[in-house]
């Protein structure tokens, strides 16, 4: 019997699911290996149990956490898919700002007051904080990046189907960037997160003329002291450095530098 695979989205742009659907050249092969039993982007059916559940998006409300726990209980393997699910992504930056200020920034003073006093909006107002999937349930595999790398998705599915152990890069983006012989952005007066960021994306942003902003999260063995010192020596202030570390990684320890309340 083919493994049952399901996709679920939480707070996300659905870009990772689209990246999966865009694996056109291999999608038909994958469909031959698995039964996709739930995938809101592509179908309306639902199923009671799954061999593999792919989770896209960060978890922002308690009702989402409950839904996630239910999915976990019905899944053999659970995969966090993309930066939102793996490390909180940009939406987790809201954890550092009081909800009232967030609403004021987005909707203006008048609507902030309305949201604060109208019970209909309280579920929004009373949202706790943005969390990565692993902060709520055990995660078996991660597909890092914003969006995920299609080749890594295909590799993971094939590994799970064949019983092989999936292998992902343990090197920094910087290593891939050097192997591609890109000109280092530091030589152009820019700064970069590539030295401390998990590889696997083939340094795609630098190859296409930008820098690495660290969407795949921080390598466990990264030399953060050296990287912090480097950014400082290039003229970045402490708030600017904190912002760079928090951009994608607010739910990881590095992004929590200087944070109060939820530092643990
Ligand atoms: S990781 Fe990026 S592409 Fe994927 S759902 Fe989140 S915001 Fe969208
Ligand atoms: S551009 Fe970034 S990733 Fe590439 S070599 Fe320089 S520091 Fe490393
Ligand atoms: S180069 Fe950096 S920002 Fe770009 S995809 Fe890779 S990890 Fe993400």
mmCIF file of C-alpha atoms and ligand atoms in Angstrom:
data_model
loop_
_atom_site.group_PDB
_atom_site.id
_atom_site.type_symbol
_atom_site.label_atom_id
_atom_site.label_comp_id
_atom_site.label_asym_id
_atom_site.label_seq_id
_atom_site.Cartn_x
_atom_site.Cartn_y
_atom_site.Cartn_z
ATOM 1 C CA UNK A 1 0.000 0.000 0.000
ATOM 2 C CA UNK A 2 1.288 3.481 -0.833
ATOM 3 C CA UNK A 3 2.086 5.807 2.110
ATOM 4 C CA UNK A 4 -0.625 8.346 2.890
ATOM 5 C CA UNK A 5 0.701 11.901 2.726
ATOM 6 C CA UNK A 6 -1.077 15.065 3.856
ATOM 7 C CA UNK A 7 -0.288 18.784 3.715
ATOM 8 C CA UNK A 8 -1.544 21.300 6.271
ATOM 9 C CA UNK A 9 -1.126 25.062 6.364
ATOM 10 C CA UNK A 10 -1.084 27.415 9.319
ATOM 11 C CA UNK A 11 0.173 31.036 9.309
ATOM 12 C CA UNK A 12 1.990 31.175 5.994
ATOM 13 C CA UNK A 13 1.911 32.562 2.480
ATOM 14 C CA UNK A 14 1.388 29.032 1.083
ATOM 15 C CA UNK A 15 4.524 29.565 -0.983
ATOM 16 C CA UNK A 16 6.035 26.277 0.183
ATOM 17 C CA UNK A 17 2.958 24.329 -0.951
ATOM 18 C CA UNK A 18 3.190 26.145 -4.267
ATOM 19 C CA UNK A 19 6.871 25.195 -4.468
ATOM 20 C CA UNK A 20 5.764 21.551 -4.062
ATOM 21 C CA UNK A 21 3.119 21.905 -6.771
ATOM 22 C CA UNK A 22 5.747 23.499 -8.999
ATOM 23 C CA UNK A 23 7.937 20.362 -8.887
ATOM 24 C CA UNK A 24 6.341 19.647 -12.247
ATOM 25 C CA UNK A 25 9.114 17.504 -13.677
ATOM 26 C CA UNK A 26 8.978 15.017 -10.767
ATOM 27 C CA UNK A 27 5.487 15.568 -9.350
ATOM 28 C CA UNK A 28 3.981 12.762 -11.407
ATOM 29 C CA UNK A 29 6.719 10.371 -10.201
ATOM 30 C CA UNK A 30 5.960 11.365 -6.608
ATOM 31 C CA UNK A 31 2.233 10.902 -7.124
ATOM 32 C CA UNK A 32 3.038 7.392 -8.256
ATOM 33 C CA UNK A 33 4.843 6.660 -4.982
ATOM 34 C CA UNK A 34 2.373 8.098 -2.448
ATOM 35 C CA UNK A 35 -1.322 8.717 -1.889
ATOM 36 C CA UNK A 36 -1.914 12.412 -1.203
ATOM 37 C CA UNK A 37 -4.933 12.317 1.079
ATOM 38 C CA UNK A 38 -5.146 15.960 2.158
ATOM 39 C CA UNK A 39 -3.822 19.056 0.375
ATOM 40 C CA UNK A 40 -5.996 22.161 0.615
ATOM 41 C CA UNK A 41 -4.067 23.919 -2.167
ATOM 42 C CA UNK A 42 -5.009 21.162 -4.608
ATOM 43 C CA UNK A 43 -7.959 19.072 -3.343
ATOM 44 C CA UNK A 44 -10.895 19.042 -0.899
ATOM 45 C CA UNK A 45 -10.723 15.473 0.521
ATOM 46 C CA UNK A 46 -9.667 14.787 4.110
ATOM 47 C CA UNK A 47 -8.395 11.631 5.873
ATOM 48 C CA UNK A 48 -8.247 10.276 9.460
ATOM 49 C CA UNK A 49 -4.583 9.124 9.534
ATOM 50 C CA UNK A 50 -1.383 9.895 7.656
ATOM 51 C CA UNK A 51 2.003 8.269 7.261
ATOM 52 C CA UNK A 52 3.586 11.656 6.609
ATOM 53 C CA UNK A 53 2.116 15.061 7.529
ATOM 54 C CA UNK A 54 3.765 18.145 6.041
ATOM 55 C CA UNK A 55 3.178 21.269 8.115
ATOM 56 C CA UNK A 56 3.507 24.700 6.541
ATOM 57 C CA UNK A 57 3.305 27.887 8.594
ATOM 58 C CA UNK A 58 3.965 29.150 12.095
ATOM 59 C CA UNK A 59 1.616 28.503 14.991
ATOM 60 C CA UNK A 60 0.105 31.742 16.241
ATOM 61 C CA UNK A 61 -3.009 30.906 18.277
ATOM 62 C CA UNK A 62 -3.910 28.283 20.831
ATOM 63 C CA UNK A 63 -6.564 26.849 18.501
ATOM 64 C CA UNK A 64 -3.801 26.321 15.908
ATOM 65 C CA UNK A 65 -1.657 24.590 18.518
ATOM 66 C CA UNK A 66 -4.579 22.275 19.314
ATOM 67 C CA UNK A 67 -5.058 21.494 15.615
ATOM 68 C CA UNK A 68 -1.345 20.781 15.287
ATOM 69 C CA UNK A 69 -1.379 18.407 18.286
ATOM 70 C CA UNK A 70 -4.293 16.552 16.697
ATOM 71 C CA UNK A 71 -2.413 16.215 13.388
ATOM 72 C CA UNK A 72 0.675 14.993 15.259
ATOM 73 C CA UNK A 73 -1.390 12.358 17.045
ATOM 74 C CA UNK A 74 -2.691 11.081 13.695
ATOM 75 C CA UNK A 75 0.712 11.054 11.907
ATOM 76 C CA UNK A 76 3.603 8.633 11.826
ATOM 77 C CA UNK A 77 6.090 11.230 10.576
ATOM 78 C CA UNK A 78 5.691 14.974 10.834
ATOM 79 C CA UNK A 79 7.693 17.336 8.632
ATOM 80 C CA UNK A 80 8.059 21.081 9.257
ATOM 81 C CA UNK A 81 8.016 22.668 5.831
ATOM 82 C CA UNK A 82 9.631 26.069 5.243
ATOM 83 C CA UNK A 83 10.987 28.836 7.461
ATOM 84 C CA UNK A 84 7.562 29.656 8.965
ATOM 85 C CA UNK A 85 7.161 26.145 10.350
ATOM 86 C CA UNK A 86 10.842 25.559 11.175
ATOM 87 C CA UNK A 87 11.917 28.836 12.770
ATOM 88 C CA UNK A 88 8.917 31.190 12.987
ATOM 89 C CA UNK A 89 9.939 33.375 10.031
ATOM 90 C CA UNK A 90 9.248 37.104 9.804
ATOM 91 C CA UNK A 91 5.868 36.894 11.545
ATOM 92 C CA UNK A 92 7.617 35.832 14.758
ATOM 93 C CA UNK A 93 9.071 39.337 14.949
ATOM 94 C CA UNK A 94 5.699 40.374 16.299
ATOM 95 C CA UNK A 95 6.664 38.526 19.503
ATOM 96 C CA UNK A 96 8.935 41.442 20.315
ATOM 97 C CA UNK A 97 6.260 44.118 20.013
ATOM 98 C CA UNK A 98 3.257 44.605 22.291
ATOM 99 C CA UNK A 99 0.022 43.554 20.493
ATOM 100 C CA UNK A 100 -1.451 47.066 20.899
ATOM 101 C CA UNK A 101 1.526 48.561 19.084
ATOM 102 C CA UNK A 102 1.319 45.920 16.361
ATOM 103 C CA UNK A 103 -2.341 46.718 15.721
ATOM 104 C CA UNK A 104 -1.625 50.436 15.752
ATOM 105 C CA UNK A 105 1.153 50.026 13.183
ATOM 106 C CA UNK A 106 -1.034 47.929 10.888
ATOM 107 C CA UNK A 107 -4.510 49.451 11.326
ATOM 108 C CA UNK A 108 -3.907 52.925 12.873
ATOM 109 C CA UNK A 109 -4.906 54.297 16.290
ATOM 110 C CA UNK A 110 -8.681 54.316 15.724
ATOM 111 C CA UNK A 111 -8.917 50.678 14.696
ATOM 112 C CA UNK A 112 -6.454 49.644 17.358
ATOM 113 C CA UNK A 113 -8.888 51.053 19.942
ATOM 114 C CA UNK A 114 -11.800 49.288 18.231
ATOM 115 C CA UNK A 115 -9.940 45.988 18.265
ATOM 116 C CA UNK A 116 -9.118 46.435 21.922
ATOM 117 C CA UNK A 117 -12.717 47.081 22.961
ATOM 118 C CA UNK A 118 -14.710 44.868 20.550
ATOM 119 C CA UNK A 119 -15.098 41.266 21.836
ATOM 120 C CA UNK A 120 -15.379 40.057 18.241
ATOM 121 C CA UNK A 121 -11.709 40.890 17.781
ATOM 122 C CA UNK A 122 -10.490 39.531 21.092
ATOM 123 C CA UNK A 123 -9.293 36.206 19.689
ATOM 124 C CA UNK A 124 -6.958 38.250 17.487
ATOM 125 C CA UNK A 125 -6.048 40.653 20.213
ATOM 126 C CA UNK A 126 -5.409 37.918 22.735
ATOM 127 C CA UNK A 127 -3.171 35.826 20.487
ATOM 128 C CA UNK A 128 -0.256 34.622 22.551
ATOM 129 C CA UNK A 129 2.848 34.504 20.396
ATOM 130 C CA UNK A 130 4.164 33.122 17.134
ATOM 131 C CA UNK A 131 5.858 29.745 17.508
ATOM 132 C CA UNK A 132 7.696 27.301 15.295
ATOM 133 C CA UNK A 133 6.157 23.838 14.975
ATOM 134 C CA UNK A 134 8.845 22.155 17.107
ATOM 135 C CA UNK A 135 7.937 24.412 20.020
ATOM 136 C CA UNK A 136 4.594 22.599 20.236
ATOM 137 C CA UNK A 137 5.030 19.028 18.949
ATOM 138 C CA UNK A 138 7.985 16.756 18.080
ATOM 139 C CA UNK A 139 9.191 17.235 14.484
ATOM 140 C CA UNK A 140 10.779 14.322 12.608
ATOM 141 C CA UNK A 141 12.221 16.214 9.637
ATOM 142 C CA UNK A 142 12.684 19.827 8.575
ATOM 143 C CA UNK A 143 12.655 21.342 5.107
ATOM 144 C CA UNK A 144 14.333 24.672 5.665
ATOM 145 C CA UNK A 145 14.098 27.853 3.612
ATOM 146 C CA UNK A 146 11.661 30.513 2.461
ATOM 147 C CA UNK A 147 10.428 28.871 0.380
ATOM 148 C CA UNK A 148 11.629 25.269 0.795
ATOM 149 C CA UNK A 149 14.059 23.879 -1.763
ATOM 150 C CA UNK A 150 12.084 21.574 -4.129
ATOM 151 C CA UNK A 151 15.023 19.166 -4.538
ATOM 152 C CA UNK A 152 15.124 18.674 -0.753
ATOM 153 C CA UNK A 153 11.367 17.973 -0.708
ATOM 154 C CA UNK A 154 11.733 15.356 -3.440
ATOM 155 C CA UNK A 155 14.757 13.826 -1.694
ATOM 156 C CA UNK A 156 12.842 13.569 1.594
ATOM 157 C CA UNK A 157 9.777 11.961 0.003
ATOM 158 C CA UNK A 158 11.890 9.415 -1.884
ATOM 159 C CA UNK A 159 13.878 8.625 1.279
ATOM 160 C CA UNK A 160 10.745 8.078 3.341
ATOM 161 C CA UNK A 161 9.186 5.888 0.670
ATOM 162 C CA UNK A 162 12.296 3.736 0.259
ATOM 163 C CA UNK A 163 13.210 3.603 3.960
ATOM 164 C CA UNK A 164 16.489 5.483 3.425
ATOM 165 C CA UNK A 165 17.780 8.117 5.838
ATOM 166 C CA UNK A 166 17.403 11.547 4.234
ATOM 167 C CA UNK A 167 20.606 13.594 4.153
ATOM 168 C CA UNK A 168 20.647 17.369 4.192
ATOM 169 C CA UNK A 169 23.549 19.780 4.018
ATOM 170 C CA UNK A 170 25.348 20.412 7.287
ATOM 171 C CA UNK A 171 27.523 23.118 5.767
ATOM 172 C CA UNK A 172 27.084 26.864 5.721
ATOM 173 C CA UNK A 173 25.610 28.757 2.764
ATOM 174 C CA UNK A 174 29.070 30.331 2.550
ATOM 175 C CA UNK A 175 30.621 26.993 1.509
ATOM 176 C CA UNK A 176 28.153 26.601 -1.373
ATOM 177 C CA UNK A 177 28.663 30.249 -2.320
ATOM 178 C CA UNK A 178 32.455 29.814 -2.465
ATOM 179 C CA UNK A 179 32.136 26.624 -4.529
ATOM 180 C CA UNK A 180 30.005 28.537 -7.031
ATOM 181 C CA UNK A 181 32.759 31.190 -7.183
ATOM 182 C CA UNK A 182 30.362 34.038 -6.438
ATOM 183 C CA UNK A 183 31.926 37.378 -5.602
ATOM 184 C CA UNK A 184 31.568 37.834 -1.851
ATOM 185 C CA UNK A 185 29.192 40.652 -0.965
ATOM 186 C CA UNK A 186 31.584 41.790 1.794
ATOM 187 C CA UNK A 187 33.914 42.797 -1.043
ATOM 188 C CA UNK A 188 31.115 45.058 -2.304
ATOM 189 C CA UNK A 189 30.663 46.742 1.096
ATOM 190 C CA UNK A 190 27.610 44.612 2.025
ATOM 191 C CA UNK A 191 27.135 42.249 4.937
ATOM 192 C CA UNK A 192 25.836 38.698 4.813
ATOM 193 C CA UNK A 193 24.443 35.903 7.000
ATOM 194 C CA UNK A 194 25.893 33.165 4.812
ATOM 195 C CA UNK A 195 28.700 32.232 7.221
ATOM 196 C CA UNK A 196 26.301 31.168 9.983
ATOM 197 C CA UNK A 197 23.308 29.968 7.908
ATOM 198 C CA UNK A 198 22.430 26.345 7.129
ATOM 199 C CA UNK A 199 23.274 25.486 3.520
ATOM 200 C CA UNK A 200 21.267 23.520 0.995
ATOM 201 C CA UNK A 201 19.905 26.379 -1.115
ATOM 202 C CA UNK A 202 22.995 26.601 -3.343
ATOM 203 C CA UNK A 203 23.453 30.206 -2.177
ATOM 204 C CA UNK A 204 20.662 31.185 -4.542
ATOM 205 C CA UNK A 205 20.268 34.768 -3.316
ATOM 206 C CA UNK A 206 23.942 35.660 -3.702
ATOM 207 C CA UNK A 207 24.101 33.898 -7.063
ATOM 208 C CA UNK A 208 21.231 36.144 -8.161
ATOM 209 C CA UNK A 209 22.845 39.370 -7.016
ATOM 210 C CA UNK A 210 21.631 39.780 -3.432
ATOM 211 C CA UNK A 211 23.039 38.751 -0.035
ATOM 212 C CA UNK A 212 22.071 35.923 2.290
ATOM 213 C CA UNK A 213 19.557 37.010 4.921
ATOM 214 C CA UNK A 214 19.554 33.642 6.669
ATOM 215 C CA UNK A 215 16.151 32.166 5.781
ATOM 216 C CA UNK A 216 17.351 28.607 6.471
ATOM 217 C CA UNK A 217 18.214 29.380 10.072
ATOM 218 C CA UNK A 218 21.411 29.252 12.049
ATOM 219 C CA UNK A 219 23.874 26.346 11.942
ATOM 220 C CA UNK A 220 24.178 24.715 15.371
ATOM 221 C CA UNK A 221 27.993 24.985 15.267
ATOM 222 C CA UNK A 222 28.149 28.545 13.879
ATOM 223 C CA UNK A 223 30.712 30.889 15.412
ATOM 224 C CA UNK A 224 28.257 33.589 16.413
ATOM 225 C CA UNK A 225 30.789 35.604 18.393
ATOM 226 C CA UNK A 226 32.979 35.991 15.324
ATOM 227 C CA UNK A 227 30.020 36.783 13.067
ATOM 228 C CA UNK A 228 28.641 39.363 15.473
ATOM 229 C CA UNK A 229 32.082 40.991 15.681
ATOM 230 C CA UNK A 230 32.324 41.029 11.884
ATOM 231 C CA UNK A 231 28.948 42.766 11.471
ATOM 232 C CA UNK A 232 30.001 45.282 14.113
ATOM 233 C CA UNK A 233 33.329 45.933 12.392
ATOM 234 C CA UNK A 234 31.362 46.666 9.193
ATOM 235 C CA UNK A 235 29.522 49.472 10.953
ATOM 236 C CA UNK A 236 26.214 47.830 11.953
ATOM 237 C CA UNK A 237 24.803 49.034 15.271
ATOM 238 C CA UNK A 238 23.600 46.567 17.918
ATOM 239 C CA UNK A 239 19.905 47.101 16.991
ATOM 240 C CA UNK A 240 20.755 46.566 13.312
ATOM 241 C CA UNK A 241 22.621 43.351 14.149
ATOM 242 C CA UNK A 242 19.735 42.116 16.291
ATOM 243 C CA UNK A 243 17.353 42.889 13.432
ATOM 244 C CA UNK A 244 19.473 40.880 11.014
ATOM 245 C CA UNK A 245 19.509 37.897 13.375
ATOM 246 C CA UNK A 246 15.790 38.142 13.998
ATOM 247 C CA UNK A 247 14.617 38.575 10.420
ATOM 248 C CA UNK A 248 13.809 34.909 9.821
ATOM 249 C CA UNK A 249 14.881 33.313 13.084
ATOM 250 C CA UNK A 250 12.793 34.963 15.765
ATOM 251 C CA UNK A 251 11.728 31.585 17.130
ATOM 252 C CA UNK A 252 15.350 30.378 17.374
ATOM 253 C CA UNK A 253 17.648 31.263 20.243
ATOM 254 C CA UNK A 254 19.806 33.634 18.210
ATOM 255 C CA UNK A 255 16.808 35.702 17.178
ATOM 256 C CA UNK A 256 15.813 35.988 20.796
ATOM 257 C CA UNK A 257 18.847 38.083 21.690
ATOM 258 C CA UNK A 258 17.717 40.827 24.035
ATOM 259 C CA UNK A 259 14.162 39.562 24.125
ATOM 260 C CA UNK A 260 12.182 39.706 27.320
ATOM 261 C CA UNK A 261 9.338 37.477 28.382
ATOM 262 C CA UNK A 262 9.812 34.467 26.090
ATOM 263 C CA UNK A 263 13.569 34.025 26.108
ATOM 264 C CA UNK A 264 13.538 30.369 27.111
HETATM 265 S S1 LIG B 1 8.500 29.688 4.467
HETATM 266 FE FE1 LIG B 1 8.282 31.451 3.090
HETATM 267 S S2 LIG B 1 7.413 30.610 1.210
HETATM 268 FE FE2 LIG B 1 7.105 29.074 2.818
HETATM 269 S S3 LIG B 1 5.048 29.500 3.607
HETATM 270 FE FE3 LIG B 1 6.510 30.617 4.902
HETATM 271 S S4 LIG B 1 6.615 32.696 3.969
HETATM 272 FE FE4 LIG B 1 5.709 31.315 2.449
HETATM 273 S S1 LIG B 2 28.505 36.482 -0.134
HETATM 274 FE FE1 LIG B 2 27.902 35.659 1.853
HETATM 275 S S2 LIG B 2 27.697 33.481 1.538
HETATM 276 FE FE2 LIG B 2 28.854 34.275 -0.202
HETATM 277 S S3 LIG B 2 30.999 34.053 0.390
HETATM 278 FE FE3 LIG B 2 30.367 36.087 1.017
HETATM 279 S S4 LIG B 2 29.733 35.856 3.157
HETATM 280 FE FE4 LIG B 2 29.780 33.814 2.230
HETATM 281 S S1 LIG B 3 20.990 32.400 0.307
HETATM 282 FE FE1 LIG B 3 20.355 32.712 2.426
HETATM 283 S S2 LIG B 3 18.458 33.894 2.284
HETATM 284 FE FE2 LIG B 3 18.867 33.009 0.257
HETATM 285 S S3 LIG B 3 17.735 31.067 0.190
HETATM 286 FE FE3 LIG B 3 19.822 30.617 0.914
HETATM 287 S S4 LIG B 3 19.679 30.713 3.153
HETATM 288 FE FE4 LIG B 3 17.880 31.741 2.332
#
